[in-house]
mmCIF file of C-alpha atoms in Angstrom:
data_model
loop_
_atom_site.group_PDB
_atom_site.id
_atom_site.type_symbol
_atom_site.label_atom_id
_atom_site.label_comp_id
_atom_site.label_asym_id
_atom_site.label_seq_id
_atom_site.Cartn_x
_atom_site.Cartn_y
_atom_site.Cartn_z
ATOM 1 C CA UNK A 613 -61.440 -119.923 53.295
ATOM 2 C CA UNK A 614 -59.595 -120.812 56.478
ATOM 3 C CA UNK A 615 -55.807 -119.245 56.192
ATOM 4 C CA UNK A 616 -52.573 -120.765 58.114
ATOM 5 C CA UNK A 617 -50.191 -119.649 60.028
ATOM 6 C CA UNK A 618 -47.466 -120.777 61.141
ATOM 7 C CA UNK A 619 -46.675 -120.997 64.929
ATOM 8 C CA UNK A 620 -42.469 -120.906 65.831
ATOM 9 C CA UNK A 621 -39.943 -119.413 68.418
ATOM 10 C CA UNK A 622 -36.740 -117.921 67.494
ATOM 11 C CA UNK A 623 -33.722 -116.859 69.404
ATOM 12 C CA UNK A 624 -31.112 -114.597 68.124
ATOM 13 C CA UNK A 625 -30.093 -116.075 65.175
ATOM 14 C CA UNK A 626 -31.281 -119.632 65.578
ATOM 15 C CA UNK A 627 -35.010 -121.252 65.724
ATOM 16 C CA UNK A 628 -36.032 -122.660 68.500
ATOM 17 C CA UNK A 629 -39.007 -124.977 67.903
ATOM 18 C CA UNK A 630 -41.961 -125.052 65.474
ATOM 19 C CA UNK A 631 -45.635 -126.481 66.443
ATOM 20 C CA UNK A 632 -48.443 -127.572 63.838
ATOM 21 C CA UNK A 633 -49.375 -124.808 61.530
ATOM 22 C CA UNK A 634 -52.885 -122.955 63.270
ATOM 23 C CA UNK A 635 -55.983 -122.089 60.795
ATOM 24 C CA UNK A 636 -57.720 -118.676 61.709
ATOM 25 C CA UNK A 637 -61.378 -117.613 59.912
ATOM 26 C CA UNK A 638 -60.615 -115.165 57.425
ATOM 27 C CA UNK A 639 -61.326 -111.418 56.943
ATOM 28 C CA UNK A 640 -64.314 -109.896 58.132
ATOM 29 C CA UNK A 641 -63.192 -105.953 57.512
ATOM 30 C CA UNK A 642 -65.294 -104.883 54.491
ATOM 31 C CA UNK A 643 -63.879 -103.204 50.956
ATOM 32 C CA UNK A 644 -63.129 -99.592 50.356
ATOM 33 C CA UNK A 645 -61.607 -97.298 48.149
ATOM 34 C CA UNK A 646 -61.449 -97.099 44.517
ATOM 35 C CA UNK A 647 -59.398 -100.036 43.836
ATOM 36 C CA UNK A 648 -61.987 -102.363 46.384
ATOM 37 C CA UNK A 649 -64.045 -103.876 42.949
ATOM 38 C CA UNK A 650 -60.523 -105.613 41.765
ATOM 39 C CA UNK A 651 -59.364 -106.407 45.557
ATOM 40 C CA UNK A 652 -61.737 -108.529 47.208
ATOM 41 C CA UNK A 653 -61.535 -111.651 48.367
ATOM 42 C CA UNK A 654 -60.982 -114.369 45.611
ATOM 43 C CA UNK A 655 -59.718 -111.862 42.989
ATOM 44 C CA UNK A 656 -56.070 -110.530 44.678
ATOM 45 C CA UNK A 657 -54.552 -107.854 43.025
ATOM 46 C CA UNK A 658 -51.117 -108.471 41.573
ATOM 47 C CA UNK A 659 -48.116 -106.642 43.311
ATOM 48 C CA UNK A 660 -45.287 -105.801 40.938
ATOM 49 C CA UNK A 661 -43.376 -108.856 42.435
ATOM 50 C CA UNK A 662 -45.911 -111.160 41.493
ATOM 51 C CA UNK A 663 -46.886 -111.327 45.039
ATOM 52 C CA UNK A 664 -50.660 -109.835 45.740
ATOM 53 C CA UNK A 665 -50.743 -106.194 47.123
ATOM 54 C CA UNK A 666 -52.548 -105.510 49.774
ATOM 55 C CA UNK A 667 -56.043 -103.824 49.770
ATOM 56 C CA UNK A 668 -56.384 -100.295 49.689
ATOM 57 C CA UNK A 669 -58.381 -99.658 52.976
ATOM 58 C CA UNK A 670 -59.661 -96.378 54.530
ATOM 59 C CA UNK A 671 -59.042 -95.235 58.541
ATOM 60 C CA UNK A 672 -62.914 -96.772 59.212
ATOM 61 C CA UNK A 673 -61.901 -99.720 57.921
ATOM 62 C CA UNK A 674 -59.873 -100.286 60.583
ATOM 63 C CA UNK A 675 -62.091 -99.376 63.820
ATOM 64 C CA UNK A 676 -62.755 -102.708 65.072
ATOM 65 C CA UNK A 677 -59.282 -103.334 65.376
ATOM 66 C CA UNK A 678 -58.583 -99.658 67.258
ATOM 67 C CA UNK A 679 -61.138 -101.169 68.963
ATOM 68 C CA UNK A 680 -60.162 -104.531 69.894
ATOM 69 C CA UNK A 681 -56.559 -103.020 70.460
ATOM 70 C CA UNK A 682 -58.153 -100.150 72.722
ATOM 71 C CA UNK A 683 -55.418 -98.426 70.906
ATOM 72 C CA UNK A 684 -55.600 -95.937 67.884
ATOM 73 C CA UNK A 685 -53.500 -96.383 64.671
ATOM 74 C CA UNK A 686 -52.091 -94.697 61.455
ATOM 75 C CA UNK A 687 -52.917 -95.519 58.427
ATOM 76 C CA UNK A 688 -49.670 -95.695 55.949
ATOM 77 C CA UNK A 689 -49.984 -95.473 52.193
ATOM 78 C CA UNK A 690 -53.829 -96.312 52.052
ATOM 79 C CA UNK A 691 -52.334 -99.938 53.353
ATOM 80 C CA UNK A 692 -50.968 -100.996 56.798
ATOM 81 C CA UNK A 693 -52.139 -99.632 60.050
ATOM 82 C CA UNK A 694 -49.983 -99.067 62.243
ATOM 83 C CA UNK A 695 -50.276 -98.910 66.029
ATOM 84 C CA UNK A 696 -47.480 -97.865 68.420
ATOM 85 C CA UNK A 697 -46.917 -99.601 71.715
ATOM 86 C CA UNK A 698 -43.704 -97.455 73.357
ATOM 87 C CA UNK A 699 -42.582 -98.298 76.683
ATOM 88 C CA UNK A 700 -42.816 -94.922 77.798
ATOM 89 C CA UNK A 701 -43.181 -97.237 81.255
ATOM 90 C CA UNK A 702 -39.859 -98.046 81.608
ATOM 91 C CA UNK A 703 -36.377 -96.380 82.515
ATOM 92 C CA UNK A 704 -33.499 -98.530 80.569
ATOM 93 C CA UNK A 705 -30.342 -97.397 80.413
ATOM 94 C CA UNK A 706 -27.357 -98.365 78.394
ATOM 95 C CA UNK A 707 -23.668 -97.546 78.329
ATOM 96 C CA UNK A 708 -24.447 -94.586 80.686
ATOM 97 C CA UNK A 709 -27.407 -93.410 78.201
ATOM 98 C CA UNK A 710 -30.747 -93.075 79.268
ATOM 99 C CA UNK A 711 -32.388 -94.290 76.613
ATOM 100 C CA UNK A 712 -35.717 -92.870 75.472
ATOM 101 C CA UNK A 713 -38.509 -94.276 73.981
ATOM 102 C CA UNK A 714 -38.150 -93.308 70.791
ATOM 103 C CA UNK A 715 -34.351 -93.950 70.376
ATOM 104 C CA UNK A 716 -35.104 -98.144 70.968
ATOM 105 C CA UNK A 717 -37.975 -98.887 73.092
ATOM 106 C CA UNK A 718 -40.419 -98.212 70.268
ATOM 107 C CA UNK A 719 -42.801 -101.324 69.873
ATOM 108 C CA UNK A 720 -45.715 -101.994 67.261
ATOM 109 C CA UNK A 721 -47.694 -103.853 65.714
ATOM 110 C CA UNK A 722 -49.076 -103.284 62.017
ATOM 111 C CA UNK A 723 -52.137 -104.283 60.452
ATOM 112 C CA UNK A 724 -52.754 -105.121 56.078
ATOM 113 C CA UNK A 725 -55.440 -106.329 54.761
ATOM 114 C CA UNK A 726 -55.072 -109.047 51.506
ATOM 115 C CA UNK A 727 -57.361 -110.962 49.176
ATOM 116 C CA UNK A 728 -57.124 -113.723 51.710
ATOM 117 C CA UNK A 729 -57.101 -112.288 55.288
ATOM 118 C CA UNK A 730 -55.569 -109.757 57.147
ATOM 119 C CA UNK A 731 -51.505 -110.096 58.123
ATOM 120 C CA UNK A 732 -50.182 -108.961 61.453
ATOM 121 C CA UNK A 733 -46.860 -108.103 61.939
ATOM 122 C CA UNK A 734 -45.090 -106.596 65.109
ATOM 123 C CA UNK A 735 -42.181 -106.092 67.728
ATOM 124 C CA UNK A 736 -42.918 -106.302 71.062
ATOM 125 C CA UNK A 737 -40.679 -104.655 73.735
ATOM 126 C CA UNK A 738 -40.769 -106.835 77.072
ATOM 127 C CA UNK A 739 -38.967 -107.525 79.863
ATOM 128 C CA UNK A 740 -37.367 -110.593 80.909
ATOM 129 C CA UNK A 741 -40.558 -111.367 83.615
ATOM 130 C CA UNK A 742 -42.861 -110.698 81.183
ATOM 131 C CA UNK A 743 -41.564 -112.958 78.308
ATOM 132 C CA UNK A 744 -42.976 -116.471 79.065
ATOM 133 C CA UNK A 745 -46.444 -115.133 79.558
ATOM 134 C CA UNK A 746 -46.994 -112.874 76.501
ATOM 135 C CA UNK A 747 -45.570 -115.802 74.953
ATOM 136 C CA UNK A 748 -48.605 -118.020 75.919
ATOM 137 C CA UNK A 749 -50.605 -115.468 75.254
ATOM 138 C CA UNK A 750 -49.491 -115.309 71.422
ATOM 139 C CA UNK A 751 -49.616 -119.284 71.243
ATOM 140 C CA UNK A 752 -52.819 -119.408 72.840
ATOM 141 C CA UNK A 753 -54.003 -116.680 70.062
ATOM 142 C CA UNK A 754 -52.334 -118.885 67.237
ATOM 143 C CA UNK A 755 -49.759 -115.829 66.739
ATOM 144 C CA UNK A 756 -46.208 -116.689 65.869
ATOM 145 C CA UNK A 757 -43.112 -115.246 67.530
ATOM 146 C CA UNK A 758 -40.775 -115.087 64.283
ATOM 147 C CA UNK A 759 -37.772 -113.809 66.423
ATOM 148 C CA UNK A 760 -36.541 -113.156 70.000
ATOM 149 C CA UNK A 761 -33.293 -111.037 70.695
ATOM 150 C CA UNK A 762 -32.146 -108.085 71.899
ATOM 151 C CA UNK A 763 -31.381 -104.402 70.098
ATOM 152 C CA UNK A 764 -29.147 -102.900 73.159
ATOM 153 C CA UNK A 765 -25.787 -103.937 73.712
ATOM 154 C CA UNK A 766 -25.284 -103.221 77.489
ATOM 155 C CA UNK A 767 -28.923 -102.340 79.195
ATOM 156 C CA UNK A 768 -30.595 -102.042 82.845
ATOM 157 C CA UNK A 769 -32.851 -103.362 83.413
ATOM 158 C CA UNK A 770 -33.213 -106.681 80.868
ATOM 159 C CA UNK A 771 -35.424 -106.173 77.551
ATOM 160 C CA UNK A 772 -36.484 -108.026 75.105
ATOM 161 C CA UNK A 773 -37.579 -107.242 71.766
ATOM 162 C CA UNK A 774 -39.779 -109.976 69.870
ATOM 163 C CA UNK A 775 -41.478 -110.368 66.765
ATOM 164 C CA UNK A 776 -44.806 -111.389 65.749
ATOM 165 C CA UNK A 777 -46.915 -112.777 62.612
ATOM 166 C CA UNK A 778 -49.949 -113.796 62.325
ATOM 167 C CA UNK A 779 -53.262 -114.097 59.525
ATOM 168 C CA UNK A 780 -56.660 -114.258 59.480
ATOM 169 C CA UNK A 781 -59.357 -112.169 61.169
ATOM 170 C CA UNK A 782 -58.144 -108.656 61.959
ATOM 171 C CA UNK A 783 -60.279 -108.605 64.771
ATOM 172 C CA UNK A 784 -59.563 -111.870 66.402
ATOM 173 C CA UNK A 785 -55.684 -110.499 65.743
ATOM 174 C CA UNK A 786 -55.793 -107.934 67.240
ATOM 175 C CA UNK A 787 -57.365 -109.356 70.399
ATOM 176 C CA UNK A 788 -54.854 -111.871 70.591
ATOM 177 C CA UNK A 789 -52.187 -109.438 70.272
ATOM 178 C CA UNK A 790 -54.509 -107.177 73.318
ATOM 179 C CA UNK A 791 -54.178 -110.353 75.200
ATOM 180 C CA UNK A 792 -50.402 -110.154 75.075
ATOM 181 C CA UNK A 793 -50.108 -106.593 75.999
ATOM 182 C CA UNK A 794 -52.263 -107.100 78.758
ATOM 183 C CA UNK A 795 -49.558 -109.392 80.378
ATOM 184 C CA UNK A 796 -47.222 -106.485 79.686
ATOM 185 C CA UNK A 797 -46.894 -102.695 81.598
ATOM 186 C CA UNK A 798 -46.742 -101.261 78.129
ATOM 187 C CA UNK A 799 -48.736 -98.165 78.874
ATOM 188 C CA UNK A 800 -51.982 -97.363 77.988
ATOM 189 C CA UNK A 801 -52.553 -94.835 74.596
ATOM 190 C CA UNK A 802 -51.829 -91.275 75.196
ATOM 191 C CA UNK A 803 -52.660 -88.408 72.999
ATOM 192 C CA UNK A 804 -49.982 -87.275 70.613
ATOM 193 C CA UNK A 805 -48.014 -84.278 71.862
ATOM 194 C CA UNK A 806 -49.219 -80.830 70.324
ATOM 195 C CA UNK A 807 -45.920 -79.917 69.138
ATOM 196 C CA UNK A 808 -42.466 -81.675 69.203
ATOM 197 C CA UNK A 809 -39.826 -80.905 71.362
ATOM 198 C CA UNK A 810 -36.246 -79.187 70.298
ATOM 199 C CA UNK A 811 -33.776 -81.524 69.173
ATOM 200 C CA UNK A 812 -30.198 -80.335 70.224
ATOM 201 C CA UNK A 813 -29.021 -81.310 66.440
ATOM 202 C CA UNK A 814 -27.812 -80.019 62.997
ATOM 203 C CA UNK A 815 -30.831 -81.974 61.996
ATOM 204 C CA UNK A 816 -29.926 -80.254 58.000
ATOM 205 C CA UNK A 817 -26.441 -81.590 58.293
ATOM 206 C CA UNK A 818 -27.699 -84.721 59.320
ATOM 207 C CA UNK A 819 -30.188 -85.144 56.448
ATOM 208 C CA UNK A 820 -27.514 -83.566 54.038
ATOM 209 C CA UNK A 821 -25.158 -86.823 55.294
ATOM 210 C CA UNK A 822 -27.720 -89.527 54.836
ATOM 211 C CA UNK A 823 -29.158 -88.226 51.960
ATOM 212 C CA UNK A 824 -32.745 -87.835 53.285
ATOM 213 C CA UNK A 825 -34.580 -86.128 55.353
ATOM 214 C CA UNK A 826 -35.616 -86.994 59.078
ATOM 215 C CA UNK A 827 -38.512 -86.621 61.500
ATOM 216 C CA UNK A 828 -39.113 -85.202 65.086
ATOM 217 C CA UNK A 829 -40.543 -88.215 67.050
ATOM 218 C CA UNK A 830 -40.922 -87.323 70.886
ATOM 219 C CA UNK A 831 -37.473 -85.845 71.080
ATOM 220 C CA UNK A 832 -35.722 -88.171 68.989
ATOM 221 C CA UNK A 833 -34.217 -87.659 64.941
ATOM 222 C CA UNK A 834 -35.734 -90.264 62.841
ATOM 223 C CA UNK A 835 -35.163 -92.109 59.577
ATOM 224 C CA UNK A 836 -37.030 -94.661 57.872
ATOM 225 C CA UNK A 837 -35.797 -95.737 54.523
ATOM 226 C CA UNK A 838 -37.687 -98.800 52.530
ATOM 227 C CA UNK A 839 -35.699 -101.312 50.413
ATOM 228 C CA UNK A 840 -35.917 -100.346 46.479
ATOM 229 C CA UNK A 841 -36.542 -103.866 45.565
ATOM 230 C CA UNK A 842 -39.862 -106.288 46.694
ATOM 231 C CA UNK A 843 -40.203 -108.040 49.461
ATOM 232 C CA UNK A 844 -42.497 -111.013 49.795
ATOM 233 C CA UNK A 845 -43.232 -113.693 51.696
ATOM 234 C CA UNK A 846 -43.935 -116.245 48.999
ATOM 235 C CA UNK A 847 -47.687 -114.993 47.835
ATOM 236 C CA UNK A 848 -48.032 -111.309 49.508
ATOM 237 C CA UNK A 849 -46.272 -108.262 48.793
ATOM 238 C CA UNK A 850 -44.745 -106.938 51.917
ATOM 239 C CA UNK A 851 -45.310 -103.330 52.454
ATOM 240 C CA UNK A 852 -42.395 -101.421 54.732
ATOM 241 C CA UNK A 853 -44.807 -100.285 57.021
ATOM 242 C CA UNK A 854 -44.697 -104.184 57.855
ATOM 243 C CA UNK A 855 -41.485 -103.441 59.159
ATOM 244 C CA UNK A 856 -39.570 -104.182 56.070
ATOM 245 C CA UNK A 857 -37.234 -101.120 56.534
ATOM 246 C CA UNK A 858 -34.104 -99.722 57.891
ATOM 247 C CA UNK A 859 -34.848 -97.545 60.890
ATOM 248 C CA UNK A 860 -32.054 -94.890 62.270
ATOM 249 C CA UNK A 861 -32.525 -92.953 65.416
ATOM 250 C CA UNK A 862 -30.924 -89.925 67.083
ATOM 251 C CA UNK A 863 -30.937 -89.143 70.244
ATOM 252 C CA UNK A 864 -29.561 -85.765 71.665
ATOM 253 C CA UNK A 865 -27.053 -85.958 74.304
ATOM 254 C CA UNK A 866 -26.127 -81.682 74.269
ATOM 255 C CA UNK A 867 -23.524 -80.120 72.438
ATOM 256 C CA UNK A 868 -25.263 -81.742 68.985
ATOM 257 C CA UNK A 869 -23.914 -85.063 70.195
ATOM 258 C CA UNK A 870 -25.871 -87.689 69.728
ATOM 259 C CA UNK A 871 -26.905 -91.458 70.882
ATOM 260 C CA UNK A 872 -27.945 -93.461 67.718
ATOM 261 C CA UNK A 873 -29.660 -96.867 67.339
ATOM 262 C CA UNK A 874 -31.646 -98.876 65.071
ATOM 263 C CA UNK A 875 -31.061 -101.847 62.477
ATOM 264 C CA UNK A 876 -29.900 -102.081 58.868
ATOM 265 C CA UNK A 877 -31.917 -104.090 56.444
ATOM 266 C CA UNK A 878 -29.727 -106.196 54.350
ATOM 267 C CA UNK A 879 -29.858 -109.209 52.375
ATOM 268 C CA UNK A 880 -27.253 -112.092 52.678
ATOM 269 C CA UNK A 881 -25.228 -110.623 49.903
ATOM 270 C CA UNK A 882 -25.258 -106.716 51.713
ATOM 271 C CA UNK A 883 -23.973 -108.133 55.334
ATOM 272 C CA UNK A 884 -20.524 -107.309 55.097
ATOM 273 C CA UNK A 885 -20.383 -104.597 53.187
ATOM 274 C CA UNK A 886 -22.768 -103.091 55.847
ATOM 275 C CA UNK A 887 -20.664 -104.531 58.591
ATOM 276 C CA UNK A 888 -17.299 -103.009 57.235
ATOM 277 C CA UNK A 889 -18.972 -99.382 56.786
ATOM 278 C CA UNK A 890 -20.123 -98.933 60.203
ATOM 279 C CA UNK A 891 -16.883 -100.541 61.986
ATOM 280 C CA UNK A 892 -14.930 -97.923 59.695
ATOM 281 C CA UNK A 893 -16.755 -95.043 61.467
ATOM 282 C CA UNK A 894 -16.383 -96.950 64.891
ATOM 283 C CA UNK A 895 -20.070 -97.664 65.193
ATOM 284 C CA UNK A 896 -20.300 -101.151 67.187
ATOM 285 C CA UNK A 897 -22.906 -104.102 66.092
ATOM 286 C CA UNK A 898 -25.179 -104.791 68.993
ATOM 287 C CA UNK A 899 -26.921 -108.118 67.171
ATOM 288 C CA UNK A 900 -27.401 -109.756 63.566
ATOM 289 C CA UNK A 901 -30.772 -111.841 62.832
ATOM 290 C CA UNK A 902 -34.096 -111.848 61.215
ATOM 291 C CA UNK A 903 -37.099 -110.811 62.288
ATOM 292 C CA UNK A 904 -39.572 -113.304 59.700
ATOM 293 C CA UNK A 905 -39.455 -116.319 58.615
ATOM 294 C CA UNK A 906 -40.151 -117.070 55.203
ATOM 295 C CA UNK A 907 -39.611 -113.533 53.294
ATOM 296 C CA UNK A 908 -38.587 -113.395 50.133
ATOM 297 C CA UNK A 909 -35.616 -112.224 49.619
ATOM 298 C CA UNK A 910 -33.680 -113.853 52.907
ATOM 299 C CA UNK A 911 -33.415 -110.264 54.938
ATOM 300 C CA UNK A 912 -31.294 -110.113 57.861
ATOM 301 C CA UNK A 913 -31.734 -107.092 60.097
ATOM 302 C CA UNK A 914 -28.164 -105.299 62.080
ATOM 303 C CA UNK A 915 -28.743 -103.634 65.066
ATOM 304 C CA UNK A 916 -26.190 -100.687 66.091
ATOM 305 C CA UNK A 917 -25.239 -98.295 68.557
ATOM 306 C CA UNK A 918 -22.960 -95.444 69.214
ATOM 307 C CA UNK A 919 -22.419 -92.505 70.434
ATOM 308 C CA UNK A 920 -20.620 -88.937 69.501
ATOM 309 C CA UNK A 921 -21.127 -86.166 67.041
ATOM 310 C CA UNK A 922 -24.358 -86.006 65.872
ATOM 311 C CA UNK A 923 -22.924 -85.227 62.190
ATOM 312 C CA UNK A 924 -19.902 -87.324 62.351
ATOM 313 C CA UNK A 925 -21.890 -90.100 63.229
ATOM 314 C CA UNK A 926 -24.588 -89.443 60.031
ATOM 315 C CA UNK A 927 -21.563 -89.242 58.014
ATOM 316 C CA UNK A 928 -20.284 -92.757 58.742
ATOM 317 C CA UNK A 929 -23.705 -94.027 58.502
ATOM 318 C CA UNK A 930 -24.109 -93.057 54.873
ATOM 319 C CA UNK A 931 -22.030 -96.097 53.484
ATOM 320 C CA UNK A 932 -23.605 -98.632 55.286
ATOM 321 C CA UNK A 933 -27.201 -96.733 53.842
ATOM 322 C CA UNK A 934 -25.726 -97.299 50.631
ATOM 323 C CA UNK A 935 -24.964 -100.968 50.654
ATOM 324 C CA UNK A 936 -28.314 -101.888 51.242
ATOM 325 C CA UNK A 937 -30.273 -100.651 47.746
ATOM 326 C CA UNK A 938 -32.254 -98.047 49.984
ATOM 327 C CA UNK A 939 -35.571 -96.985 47.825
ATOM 328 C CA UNK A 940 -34.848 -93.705 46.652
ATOM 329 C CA UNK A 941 -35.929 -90.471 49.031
ATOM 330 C CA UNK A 942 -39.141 -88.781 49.040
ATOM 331 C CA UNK A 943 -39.535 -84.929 47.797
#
């Protein structure tokens, strides 16, 4: 059955246009796994929201979309592959900080399969050249831009970060998004390093602070920490590998001082309190907006910076963590 999406541009915190809604063919990836008899097409499997979860799927499952990407992905919780698309290409700098990959220039896109097609979500990070043509590219692949905005306060040269959604055929997905990285210099894949680097931290005091622990990524502290409560977007249940999460990142400047960066996810009701927390430990707001348009409930993502004490800085994070229902830690 031919599935919709819906084709709009957004800017900051206000949309920009909307076009005709765009039908796509539907899923061609086949069932796996043990749950595949109650998941398939026509008979969607309940999520605990009352939206429909997505499919359990196995790595092979999702080969003709490596494929189509020419990019390799990880599969997350049996459910959403995800593919990373880093600008490893470019050398941004902001407030004096040369900012790494991992820290902010971190782009993906993420794959789940449902009862009714396959959903693509993504950020894309681009420069201000490149904008207008991966944005024809997307249109021309009937893949929405659901928001376009920045995540760095002061940065050299000019990027972009945009968001993407789109459902129907993974394949035909993931060529269209292919066709917008093509327009792009994000970098080819690269194998994964064999180890990680050292990270110049109290990486225990830091997970002591926020409650949770982090992860090495390419130099760079990381934290990902999913809402408690369901997210939808009217009929499917949004996994956080979607990029329904709050994502902190640490970024070792010597002397366990650190560069952080990332976005809060909040709801409309969580804003302020968020807000208040992080000006009380002097961490400044780089930009307030959504990244989709019709989940369920309203999110609204905050993007930070600062810099200092690697500690001090996890410490006055915490609050802000805790005004926004985080999903408890995993042991």
């Amino acid at each position: 059955m031919p599935v919709r999406t819906r084709v709009c541009v957004r800017l900051a915190c206000g949309v920009l246009a909307a076009a005709p809604t765009l039908a796509l063919a539907g899923c061609s990836a086949e069932d796996s796994g043990p749950a595949a008899a109650e998941t398939r097409p026509g008979s969607q499997q309940p999520g605990r929201d009352g939206g429909s979860a997505p499919v359990p799927t196995t790595e092979k499952d999702w080969k003709p979309v490596a494929d189509a990407l020419d990019r390799t992905g990880t599969l997350m919780d049996k459910a959403v592959y995800r593919v990373s698309l880093p600008r490893k290409d470019l050398k941004v700098t902001s407030h004096d900080v040369e900012v790494k990959p991992g820290l902010a220039l971190g782009g993906w896109a993420a794959f789940a399969k449902y009862g009714d097609g396959t959903m693509v979500t993504g950020d894309l990070v681009i420069t201000e050249d490149e904008q207008p043509k991966v944005t024809d590219a997307l249109q021309k692949a009937g893949i929405a831009q659901t928001a376009l905005h920045k995540h760095l306060l002061e940065q050299s040269p000019a990027v972009w970060w945009t968001h993407i959604h789109g459902m129907g055929d993974p394949v035909r997905l993931a060529k269209g998004v292919k066709a917008a990285l093509d327009t792009t210099g994000i970098p080819p894949a690269s194998p994964a390093p064999s180890s990680q680097p050292p990270i110049d931290l109290d990486t225990s005091a830091i997970d002591s602070a926020l409650g949770r622990k982090g992860t090495p990524d390419g130099g760079i502290y990381k934290f990902t920490v999913a809402r408690k409560d369901p997210v939808t977007d009217g009929s499917h249940t949004l996994p956080a590998g979607l990029g329904v999460y709050t994502g902190i990142n640490f970024q070792p400047l010597g002397g366990k001082k650190a560069a952080i960066n990332g976005d809060f996810v909040t709801t409309t009701d969580e804003i302020q309190h968020v807000i208040r927390a992080l000006r009380k430990g002097g961490i400044d707001l780089v930009e307030l907006h959504n990244h989709t348009v019709d989940e369920q409930p309203r999110l609204f993502y905050l993007h930070f910076w600062a810099t200092g004490d690697g500690v001090t800085l996890a410490k006055s994070l915490r609050p802000a963590l805790d005004a926004t229902h985080p999903a408890a830690p995993k042991h």
